[in-house]
Amino acid sequence: MSSQLPLALFVGIPNPVLSPDEIALFRETNPLGLFVGRRNQRAPEQVKALIESFREAVGRADAPVFTDQEGGRVQHLDAGPWPLFRSFGEFARLARHDLELARKALRLSSRAMGTMMTELGLSSGCSPVLDLVFDTTSDVIGARSFGADPERVTLLGREVIDGLLETGNMPVMKHIPGHGRATLDSHKERPVVDASKETLLATDFKPFIDLKDTPWAMVAHVVYSAYDKEQPASVSPIMLDVIRKDLGYDGVLISDCIFMNSLTGTMPERVAQVLDAGFDIALHSHGDLADSEAAAKASRPLTADAARRIAAANARLGSLKVDVKAVHAEVEDMFAGALVN
């Protein structure tokens, strides 16, 4: 395999195992990482084997493998032996009752979730969500959010970030610079936020500014017309500049899934749009062998800056392990004791 840096690309697969053709493609093209969803995760030993086969194919034992594992309705480890975790909205409700208890419960829950993923070989659950939620916010966010108060979102988001880092699982804050004022679901159509720069910096953008030490962030497919009237943030060089300079963020930037309908063009064109805008990595989380091959052809090697950011992020991972079932039960007892369910 080439000594060149891996492609600035995450790929997805349709099945719980890699086919021989997929193994050959990944060995040849060397995508940075693999994104797995419910369709790919059936049981612990199967998940471990899948991750090992991908890492063997690309020749990197530390190749990142991500999933969506926030809690609530967004948790792709939601069957068999895996405990079900509460949504961020439920922790926000507990916080309204007892903030310190909520922070403690959230740190414990994040440690349990992080340990569970790390033991499977999963690098990240793409969490936490730092988007605010308002009466007009699209239901795609809803109970995934900690609420409308930027300071409260920051306090609770910090517990998730630190709890995951402690257990060697990579936090990915999303959806930078903030999806909360979007009234449309970016999976289905292109949301446009018309709030002023001053409003955005004081509200939606604020948790991302306050938590700018988070190692990775996922970029929203949302148009912020005060900055760029045409392009969603994830394909906008203007918004990259805003994130890097105005928000002060120097971590790894990965796009939200490029299959979402907020973007336009073919999937290879979307890969190119993300990377042409200057973002570190394009997330191509669906598709079959032909789709992955086309995406790989449209991609390019990681930049030196992106590789530096990834190395700095990995250096922050801890090694704490907790008893997942026991800690999960402890968190449930906290909710029951507070009479908040």
mmCIF file of C-alpha atoms in Angstrom:
data_model
loop_
_atom_site.group_PDB
_atom_site.id
_atom_site.type_symbol
_atom_site.label_atom_id
_atom_site.label_comp_id
_atom_site.label_asym_id
_atom_site.label_seq_id
_atom_site.Cartn_x
_atom_site.Cartn_y
_atom_site.Cartn_z
ATOM 1 C CA MET A 1 0.000 0.000 0.000
ATOM 2 C CA SER A 2 1.137 3.538 -0.687
ATOM 3 C CA SER A 3 2.834 5.541 2.082
ATOM 4 C CA GLN A 4 0.610 8.459 1.103
ATOM 5 C CA LEU A 5 -1.796 9.766 3.701
ATOM 6 C CA PRO A 6 -5.251 8.100 3.648
ATOM 7 C CA LEU A 7 -8.084 9.624 1.673
ATOM 8 C CA ALA A 8 -10.024 12.422 3.394
ATOM 9 C CA LEU A 9 -13.104 10.218 3.310
ATOM 10 C CA PHE A 10 -15.320 8.054 5.493
ATOM 11 C CA VAL A 11 -17.140 5.293 3.611
ATOM 12 C CA GLY A 12 -20.232 3.268 4.471
ATOM 13 C CA ILE A 13 -21.225 -0.273 3.594
ATOM 14 C CA PRO A 14 -24.631 -1.955 3.136
ATOM 15 C CA ASN A 15 -24.079 -5.164 5.130
ATOM 16 C CA PRO A 16 -22.762 -6.478 8.479
ATOM 17 C CA VAL A 17 -19.626 -7.891 6.829
ATOM 18 C CA LEU A 18 -17.185 -6.641 4.221
ATOM 19 C CA SER A 19 -17.362 -8.398 0.882
ATOM 20 C CA PRO A 20 -14.130 -9.506 -0.833
ATOM 21 C CA ASP A 21 -14.631 -6.702 -3.381
ATOM 22 C CA GLU A 22 -15.027 -4.111 -0.605
ATOM 23 C CA ILE A 23 -11.892 -5.365 1.095
ATOM 24 C CA ALA A 24 -9.997 -5.075 -2.186
ATOM 25 C CA LEU A 25 -11.325 -1.555 -2.819
ATOM 26 C CA PHE A 26 -10.466 -0.307 0.666
ATOM 27 C CA ARG A 27 -7.019 -1.886 0.473
ATOM 28 C CA GLU A 28 -6.386 -0.110 -2.826
ATOM 29 C CA THR A 29 -7.891 3.311 -2.017
ATOM 30 C CA ASN A 30 -7.228 3.598 1.759
ATOM 31 C CA PRO A 31 -10.178 5.730 2.963
ATOM 32 C CA LEU A 32 -9.537 7.318 6.339
ATOM 33 C CA GLY A 33 -12.478 5.711 8.117
ATOM 34 C CA LEU A 34 -15.630 3.621 8.091
ATOM 35 C CA PHE A 35 -19.086 4.726 9.229
ATOM 36 C CA VAL A 36 -21.395 1.973 10.481
ATOM 37 C CA GLY A 37 -25.130 2.164 11.170
ATOM 38 C CA ARG A 38 -27.845 -0.140 12.482
ATOM 39 C CA ARG A 39 -27.714 -2.213 9.290
ATOM 40 C CA ASN A 40 -24.075 -3.044 10.032
ATOM 41 C CA GLN A 41 -24.288 -3.822 13.760
ATOM 42 C CA ARG A 42 -26.045 -6.987 14.873
ATOM 43 C CA ALA A 43 -24.033 -8.396 17.810
ATOM 44 C CA PRO A 44 -20.796 -7.581 19.693
ATOM 45 C CA GLU A 45 -18.548 -10.212 18.132
ATOM 46 C CA GLN A 46 -19.869 -9.409 14.652
ATOM 47 C CA VAL A 47 -19.157 -5.671 15.153
ATOM 48 C CA LYS A 48 -15.647 -6.420 16.405
ATOM 49 C CA ALA A 49 -14.963 -8.647 13.401
ATOM 50 C CA LEU A 50 -16.285 -6.052 10.959
ATOM 51 C CA ILE A 51 -14.083 -3.328 12.434
ATOM 52 C CA GLU A 52 -11.040 -5.582 12.445
ATOM 53 C CA SER A 53 -11.579 -6.529 8.799
ATOM 54 C CA PHE A 54 -11.790 -2.865 7.762
ATOM 55 C CA ARG A 55 -8.632 -1.977 9.669
ATOM 56 C CA GLU A 56 -6.795 -4.929 8.168
ATOM 57 C CA ALA A 57 -7.906 -3.856 4.691
ATOM 58 C CA VAL A 58 -6.569 -0.305 5.027
ATOM 59 C CA GLY A 59 -3.496 -1.426 6.985
ATOM 60 C CA ARG A 60 -4.050 0.895 9.940
ATOM 61 C CA ALA A 61 -4.861 -0.533 13.360
ATOM 62 C CA ASP A 62 -6.102 2.895 14.472
ATOM 63 C CA ALA A 63 -8.320 3.597 11.436
ATOM 64 C CA PRO A 64 -11.388 5.394 12.841
ATOM 65 C CA VAL A 65 -14.742 3.633 12.780
ATOM 66 C CA PHE A 66 -17.678 5.887 13.688
ATOM 67 C CA THR A 67 -21.373 5.344 14.344
ATOM 68 C CA ASP A 68 -24.292 7.463 15.574
ATOM 69 C CA GLN A 69 -24.724 6.862 19.295
ATOM 70 C CA GLU A 70 -26.173 9.868 21.093
ATOM 71 C CA GLY A 71 -28.938 8.230 23.130
ATOM 72 C CA GLY A 72 -32.685 8.488 22.673
ATOM 73 C CA ARG A 73 -33.854 7.923 19.104
ATOM 74 C CA VAL A 74 -30.326 8.284 17.694
ATOM 75 C CA GLN A 75 -28.432 5.232 18.913
ATOM 76 C CA HIS A 76 -27.352 2.618 16.418
ATOM 77 C CA LEU A 77 -26.425 0.137 19.134
ATOM 78 C CA ASP A 78 -30.023 -0.448 20.131
ATOM 79 C CA ALA A 79 -30.544 -4.205 20.185
ATOM 80 C CA GLY A 80 -29.448 -7.378 21.936
ATOM 81 C CA PRO A 81 -27.070 -6.880 24.866
ATOM 82 C CA TRP A 82 -26.642 -3.140 24.460
ATOM 83 C CA PRO A 83 -28.412 -0.959 27.024
ATOM 84 C CA LEU A 84 -30.634 1.862 25.790
ATOM 85 C CA PHE A 85 -29.379 5.305 26.783
ATOM 86 C CA ARG A 86 -31.478 8.377 27.484
ATOM 87 C CA SER A 87 -31.731 11.312 25.110
ATOM 88 C CA PHE A 88 -30.035 14.629 25.806
ATOM 89 C CA GLY A 89 -33.502 16.130 26.128
ATOM 90 C CA GLU A 90 -34.161 13.850 29.111
ATOM 91 C CA PHE A 91 -30.929 14.981 30.774
ATOM 92 C CA ALA A 92 -31.982 18.572 30.109
ATOM 93 C CA ARG A 93 -35.262 17.897 31.901
ATOM 94 C CA LEU A 94 -33.341 16.455 34.860
ATOM 95 C CA ALA A 95 -31.113 19.553 34.804
ATOM 96 C CA ARG A 96 -34.146 21.784 35.211
ATOM 97 C CA HIS A 97 -34.924 19.808 38.345
ATOM 98 C CA ASP A 98 -31.335 19.498 39.664
ATOM 99 C CA LEU A 99 -28.460 20.768 37.522
ATOM 100 C CA GLU A 100 -25.632 19.170 39.481
ATOM 101 C CA LEU A 101 -27.373 15.802 39.571
ATOM 102 C CA ALA A 102 -27.913 16.025 35.806
ATOM 103 C CA ARG A 103 -24.260 16.825 35.190
ATOM 104 C CA LYS A 104 -23.162 13.875 37.324
ATOM 105 C CA ALA A 105 -25.636 11.526 35.642
ATOM 106 C CA LEU A 106 -24.587 12.681 32.188
ATOM 107 C CA ARG A 107 -20.882 12.199 32.929
ATOM 108 C CA LEU A 108 -21.581 8.677 34.175
ATOM 109 C CA SER A 109 -23.811 7.862 31.213
ATOM 110 C CA SER A 110 -21.159 9.141 28.800
ATOM 111 C CA ARG A 111 -18.518 7.000 30.476
ATOM 112 C CA ALA A 112 -20.749 3.955 30.152
ATOM 113 C CA MET A 113 -21.542 4.667 26.514
ATOM 114 C CA GLY A 114 -17.903 5.440 25.742
ATOM 115 C CA THR A 115 -16.687 2.243 27.385
ATOM 116 C CA MET A 116 -19.282 0.210 25.487
ATOM 117 C CA MET A 117 -18.171 1.635 22.141
ATOM 118 C CA THR A 118 -14.443 1.467 22.862
ATOM 119 C CA GLU A 119 -14.709 -2.196 23.872
ATOM 120 C CA LEU A 120 -16.363 -2.933 20.509
ATOM 121 C CA GLY A 121 -13.579 -1.118 18.665
ATOM 122 C CA LEU A 122 -15.776 1.850 17.704
ATOM 123 C CA SER A 123 -13.829 5.110 17.716
ATOM 124 C CA SER A 124 -16.793 7.483 18.126
ATOM 125 C CA GLY A 125 -20.563 7.766 18.406
ATOM 126 C CA CYS A 126 -20.550 11.262 16.833
ATOM 127 C CA SER A 127 -21.754 12.986 19.979
ATOM 128 C CA PRO A 128 -22.663 15.398 21.591
ATOM 129 C CA VAL A 129 -25.321 17.473 19.834
ATOM 130 C CA LEU A 130 -24.753 21.131 20.773
ATOM 131 C CA ASP A 131 -27.542 22.571 18.636
ATOM 132 C CA LEU A 132 -30.019 24.778 20.456
ATOM 133 C CA VAL A 133 -33.724 24.018 20.168
ATOM 134 C CA PHE A 134 -36.505 26.598 19.767
ATOM 135 C CA ASP A 135 -40.236 26.409 19.105
ATOM 136 C CA THR A 136 -39.494 26.665 15.384
ATOM 137 C CA THR A 137 -36.607 24.176 15.273
ATOM 138 C CA SER A 138 -36.993 21.252 12.880
ATOM 139 C CA ASP A 139 -38.038 18.022 14.581
ATOM 140 C CA VAL A 140 -34.826 16.463 13.258
ATOM 141 C CA ILE A 141 -33.166 18.016 16.345
ATOM 142 C CA GLY A 142 -35.929 17.933 18.982
ATOM 143 C CA ALA A 143 -35.016 15.815 22.015
ATOM 144 C CA ARG A 144 -31.464 15.459 20.730
ATOM 145 C CA SER A 145 -30.809 18.965 22.117
ATOM 146 C CA PHE A 146 -30.049 20.141 25.646
ATOM 147 C CA GLY A 147 -32.320 23.160 25.148
ATOM 148 C CA ALA A 148 -32.379 26.825 24.143
ATOM 149 C CA ASP A 149 -29.946 28.243 26.713
ATOM 150 C CA PRO A 150 -26.370 28.330 25.301
ATOM 151 C CA GLU A 151 -24.807 28.286 28.768
ATOM 152 C CA ARG A 152 -26.815 25.233 29.815
ATOM 153 C CA VAL A 153 -25.962 23.484 26.545
ATOM 154 C CA THR A 154 -22.278 24.196 27.163
ATOM 155 C CA LEU A 155 -22.374 22.874 30.744
ATOM 156 C CA LEU A 156 -24.089 19.644 29.770
ATOM 157 C CA GLY A 157 -22.123 19.232 26.544
ATOM 158 C CA ARG A 158 -18.885 19.428 28.525
ATOM 159 C CA GLU A 159 -19.908 16.394 30.590
ATOM 160 C CA VAL A 160 -20.430 14.328 27.446
ATOM 161 C CA ILE A 161 -17.165 15.458 25.858
ATOM 162 C CA ASP A 162 -15.077 14.771 28.944
ATOM 163 C CA GLY A 163 -16.835 11.503 29.770
ATOM 164 C CA LEU A 164 -16.206 10.141 26.276
ATOM 165 C CA LEU A 165 -12.584 11.300 26.196
ATOM 166 C CA GLU A 166 -11.905 9.610 29.531
ATOM 167 C CA THR A 167 -12.937 6.252 28.069
ATOM 168 C CA GLY A 168 -10.942 6.579 24.856
ATOM 169 C CA ASN A 169 -13.943 7.420 22.676
ATOM 170 C CA MET A 170 -13.755 10.450 20.399
ATOM 171 C CA PRO A 171 -16.348 13.186 20.958
ATOM 172 C CA VAL A 172 -17.629 14.851 17.786
ATOM 173 C CA MET A 173 -19.670 17.983 18.500
ATOM 174 C CA LYS A 174 -22.444 18.655 16.032
ATOM 175 C CA HIS A 175 -23.735 20.292 14.002
ATOM 176 C CA ILE A 176 -21.232 23.150 13.900
ATOM 177 C CA PRO A 177 -21.901 26.088 13.763
ATOM 178 C CA GLY A 178 -25.474 25.289 14.899
ATOM 179 C CA HIS A 179 -28.604 23.680 13.413
ATOM 180 C CA GLY A 180 -31.080 25.079 15.956
ATOM 181 C CA ARG A 181 -32.608 27.930 13.954
ATOM 182 C CA ALA A 182 -33.147 25.696 10.929
ATOM 183 C CA THR A 183 -36.865 25.072 10.465
ATOM 184 C CA LEU A 184 -36.307 22.411 7.791
ATOM 185 C CA ASP A 185 -34.753 18.946 8.026
ATOM 186 C CA SER A 186 -31.467 19.027 6.083
ATOM 187 C CA HIS A 187 -31.908 15.311 5.337
ATOM 188 C CA LYS A 188 -34.857 16.291 3.138
ATOM 189 C CA GLU A 189 -34.292 19.868 1.941
ATOM 190 C CA ARG A 190 -31.969 22.859 2.260
ATOM 191 C CA PRO A 191 -32.534 24.931 5.428
ATOM 192 C CA VAL A 192 -31.752 28.652 5.348
ATOM 193 C CA VAL A 193 -31.137 30.562 8.587
ATOM 194 C CA ASP A 194 -31.577 34.321 8.215
ATOM 195 C CA ALA A 195 -30.553 35.401 11.734
ATOM 196 C CA SER A 196 -27.961 38.167 12.024
ATOM 197 C CA LYS A 197 -24.294 37.531 12.739
ATOM 198 C CA GLU A 198 -24.697 39.132 16.154
ATOM 199 C CA THR A 199 -27.613 36.854 17.054
ATOM 200 C CA LEU A 200 -25.877 33.714 15.832
ATOM 201 C CA LEU A 201 -22.636 34.455 17.677
ATOM 202 C CA ALA A 202 -24.553 35.070 20.913
ATOM 203 C CA THR A 203 -26.808 32.008 20.644
ATOM 204 C CA ASP A 204 -26.460 29.119 18.178
ATOM 205 C CA PHE A 205 -22.727 29.492 17.694
ATOM 206 C CA LYS A 206 -21.981 30.062 21.397
ATOM 207 C CA PRO A 207 -21.729 26.421 22.642
ATOM 208 C CA PHE A 208 -19.331 25.635 19.786
ATOM 209 C CA ILE A 209 -17.209 28.637 20.741
ATOM 210 C CA ASP A 210 -17.249 27.694 24.424
ATOM 211 C CA LEU A 211 -16.360 24.067 23.647
ATOM 212 C CA LYS A 212 -13.889 24.772 20.863
ATOM 213 C CA ASP A 213 -11.363 22.424 22.498
ATOM 214 C CA THR A 214 -13.533 19.463 21.402
ATOM 215 C CA PRO A 215 -11.250 17.375 19.121
ATOM 216 C CA TRP A 216 -13.716 16.786 16.263
ATOM 217 C CA ALA A 217 -16.795 18.591 14.926
ATOM 218 C CA MET A 218 -19.405 17.701 12.295
ATOM 219 C CA VAL A 219 -20.443 20.514 9.961
ATOM 220 C CA ALA A 220 -24.106 21.364 9.311
ATOM 221 C CA HIS A 221 -25.704 21.336 5.850
ATOM 222 C CA VAL A 222 -27.369 24.679 6.699
ATOM 223 C CA VAL A 223 -27.197 28.020 4.868
ATOM 224 C CA TYR A 224 -26.409 30.999 7.139
ATOM 225 C CA SER A 225 -27.421 33.889 4.907
ATOM 226 C CA ALA A 226 -25.723 36.540 7.041
ATOM 227 C CA TYR A 227 -22.425 34.980 5.927
ATOM 228 C CA ASP A 228 -23.069 33.018 2.709
ATOM 229 C CA LYS A 229 -26.428 33.344 0.964
ATOM 230 C CA GLU A 230 -25.869 30.423 -1.408
ATOM 231 C CA GLN A 231 -23.998 27.483 0.065
ATOM 232 C CA PRO A 232 -24.612 25.287 3.118
ATOM 233 C CA ALA A 233 -21.841 25.574 5.698
ATOM 234 C CA SER A 234 -20.454 22.124 4.854
ATOM 235 C CA VAL A 235 -19.499 23.185 1.308
ATOM 236 C CA SER A 236 -18.810 26.883 1.947
ATOM 237 C CA PRO A 237 -15.263 28.278 2.080
ATOM 238 C CA ILE A 238 -16.788 31.355 3.719
ATOM 239 C CA MET A 239 -18.219 29.271 6.556
ATOM 240 C CA LEU A 240 -14.968 27.363 6.947
ATOM 241 C CA ASP A 241 -13.319 30.722 7.585
ATOM 242 C CA VAL A 242 -16.059 31.645 10.077
ATOM 243 C CA ILE A 243 -15.590 28.373 11.968
ATOM 244 C CA ARG A 244 -11.804 28.596 12.024
ATOM 245 C CA LYS A 245 -11.535 32.320 12.800
ATOM 246 C CA ASP A 246 -14.749 33.680 14.331
ATOM 247 C CA LEU A 247 -15.443 30.541 16.361
ATOM 248 C CA GLY A 248 -11.740 29.842 16.907
ATOM 249 C CA TYR A 249 -12.047 26.145 16.132
ATOM 250 C CA ASP A 250 -8.886 24.255 15.145
ATOM 251 C CA GLY A 251 -10.112 20.676 15.552
ATOM 252 C CA VAL A 252 -10.963 18.108 12.891
ATOM 253 C CA LEU A 253 -13.906 19.118 10.671
ATOM 254 C CA ILE A 254 -15.945 16.376 9.038
ATOM 255 C CA SER A 255 -19.052 17.066 6.956
ATOM 256 C CA ASP A 256 -22.454 15.762 7.896
ATOM 257 C CA CYS A 257 -23.513 12.870 5.653
ATOM 258 C CA ILE A 258 -23.312 14.003 2.034
ATOM 259 C CA PHE A 259 -26.325 11.874 1.073
ATOM 260 C CA MET A 260 -28.571 14.462 2.728
ATOM 261 C CA ASN A 261 -30.745 16.437 0.334
ATOM 262 C CA SER A 262 -29.549 19.854 1.457
ATOM 263 C CA LEU A 263 -26.600 19.277 -0.893
ATOM 264 C CA THR A 264 -26.832 19.046 -4.671
ATOM 265 C CA GLY A 265 -24.901 17.213 -7.363
ATOM 266 C CA THR A 266 -23.762 13.608 -7.633
ATOM 267 C CA MET A 267 -22.157 11.941 -4.624
ATOM 268 C CA PRO A 268 -18.644 12.276 -6.099
ATOM 269 C CA GLU A 269 -19.373 15.953 -6.786
ATOM 270 C CA ARG A 270 -20.453 16.397 -3.171
ATOM 271 C CA VAL A 271 -17.232 14.804 -1.914
ATOM 272 C CA ALA A 272 -15.314 17.286 -4.039
ATOM 273 C CA GLN A 273 -17.453 20.214 -2.823
ATOM 274 C CA VAL A 274 -16.691 19.449 0.833
ATOM 275 C CA LEU A 275 -12.956 19.102 0.237
ATOM 276 C CA ASP A 276 -12.752 22.039 -2.202
ATOM 277 C CA ALA A 277 -14.287 24.225 0.524
ATOM 278 C CA GLY A 278 -11.357 23.297 2.760
ATOM 279 C CA PHE A 279 -12.965 20.926 5.244
ATOM 280 C CA ASP A 280 -10.845 18.041 6.485
ATOM 281 C CA ILE A 281 -13.053 15.032 5.693
ATOM 282 C CA ALA A 282 -16.159 14.143 3.668
ATOM 283 C CA LEU A 283 -18.625 11.723 5.258
ATOM 284 C CA HIS A 284 -20.009 9.284 2.656
ATOM 285 C CA SER A 285 -21.868 7.048 5.086
ATOM 286 C CA HIS A 286 -24.199 5.087 2.779
ATOM 287 C CA GLY A 287 -23.913 3.389 -0.555
ATOM 288 C CA ASP A 288 -22.739 0.199 -2.140
ATOM 289 C CA LEU A 289 -19.430 -0.836 -3.696
ATOM 290 C CA ALA A 290 -19.893 1.301 -6.815
ATOM 291 C CA ASP A 291 -20.783 4.347 -4.707
ATOM 292 C CA SER A 292 -17.710 3.887 -2.510
ATOM 293 C CA GLU A 293 -15.468 3.481 -5.551
ATOM 294 C CA ALA A 294 -16.835 6.677 -7.112
ATOM 295 C CA ALA A 295 -16.443 8.584 -3.846
ATOM 296 C CA ALA A 296 -12.861 7.384 -3.470
ATOM 297 C CA LYS A 297 -12.014 8.568 -6.993
ATOM 298 C CA ALA A 298 -13.422 12.017 -6.146
ATOM 299 C CA SER A 299 -11.543 12.236 -2.863
ATOM 300 C CA ARG A 300 -7.911 13.129 -2.207
ATOM 301 C CA PRO A 301 -5.363 12.454 0.530
ATOM 302 C CA LEU A 302 -5.716 14.157 3.893
ATOM 303 C CA THR A 303 -3.891 17.460 4.105
ATOM 304 C CA ALA A 304 -0.943 17.773 6.463
ATOM 305 C CA ASP A 305 -3.031 20.077 8.659
ATOM 306 C CA ALA A 306 -5.839 17.536 8.846
ATOM 307 C CA ALA A 307 -3.372 14.794 9.781
ATOM 308 C CA ARG A 308 -1.963 17.067 12.496
ATOM 309 C CA ARG A 309 -5.425 17.725 13.907
ATOM 310 C CA ILE A 310 -6.272 14.013 13.937
ATOM 311 C CA ALA A 311 -3.016 13.165 15.731
ATOM 312 C CA ALA A 312 -3.654 15.888 18.328
ATOM 313 C CA ALA A 313 -7.170 14.548 18.873
ATOM 314 C CA ASN A 314 -5.975 10.970 19.335
ATOM 315 C CA ALA A 315 -3.400 12.101 21.890
ATOM 316 C CA ARG A 316 -6.230 13.240 24.182
ATOM 317 C CA LEU A 317 -7.938 9.850 24.468
ATOM 318 C CA GLY A 318 -7.923 8.282 27.912
ATOM 319 C CA SER A 319 -8.164 4.659 29.004
ATOM 320 C CA LEU A 320 -10.836 4.607 31.722
ATOM 321 C CA LYS A 321 -13.159 1.592 31.675
ATOM 322 C CA VAL A 322 -16.341 1.315 33.690
ATOM 323 C CA ASP A 323 -18.851 -1.462 34.270
ATOM 324 C CA VAL A 324 -21.315 -0.469 31.552
ATOM 325 C CA LYS A 325 -24.410 -2.187 32.951
ATOM 326 C CA ALA A 326 -23.730 -1.124 36.538
ATOM 327 C CA VAL A 327 -23.122 2.522 35.640
ATOM 328 C CA HIS A 328 -26.131 2.586 33.329
ATOM 329 C CA ALA A 329 -28.257 1.237 36.192
ATOM 330 C CA GLU A 330 -26.818 3.904 38.509
ATOM 331 C CA VAL A 331 -27.910 6.616 36.088
ATOM 332 C CA GLU A 332 -31.403 5.133 35.888
ATOM 333 C CA ASP A 333 -31.570 5.169 39.701
ATOM 334 C CA MET A 334 -30.691 8.878 39.649
ATOM 335 C CA PHE A 335 -33.629 9.608 37.368
ATOM 336 C CA ALA A 336 -35.946 7.485 39.487
ATOM 337 C CA GLY A 337 -34.774 9.147 42.701
ATOM 338 C CA ALA A 338 -35.389 12.578 41.218
ATOM 339 C CA LEU A 339 -38.835 11.461 40.039
ATOM 340 C CA VAL A 340 -37.949 12.616 36.516
ATOM 341 C CA ASN A 341 -38.646 10.050 33.775
#
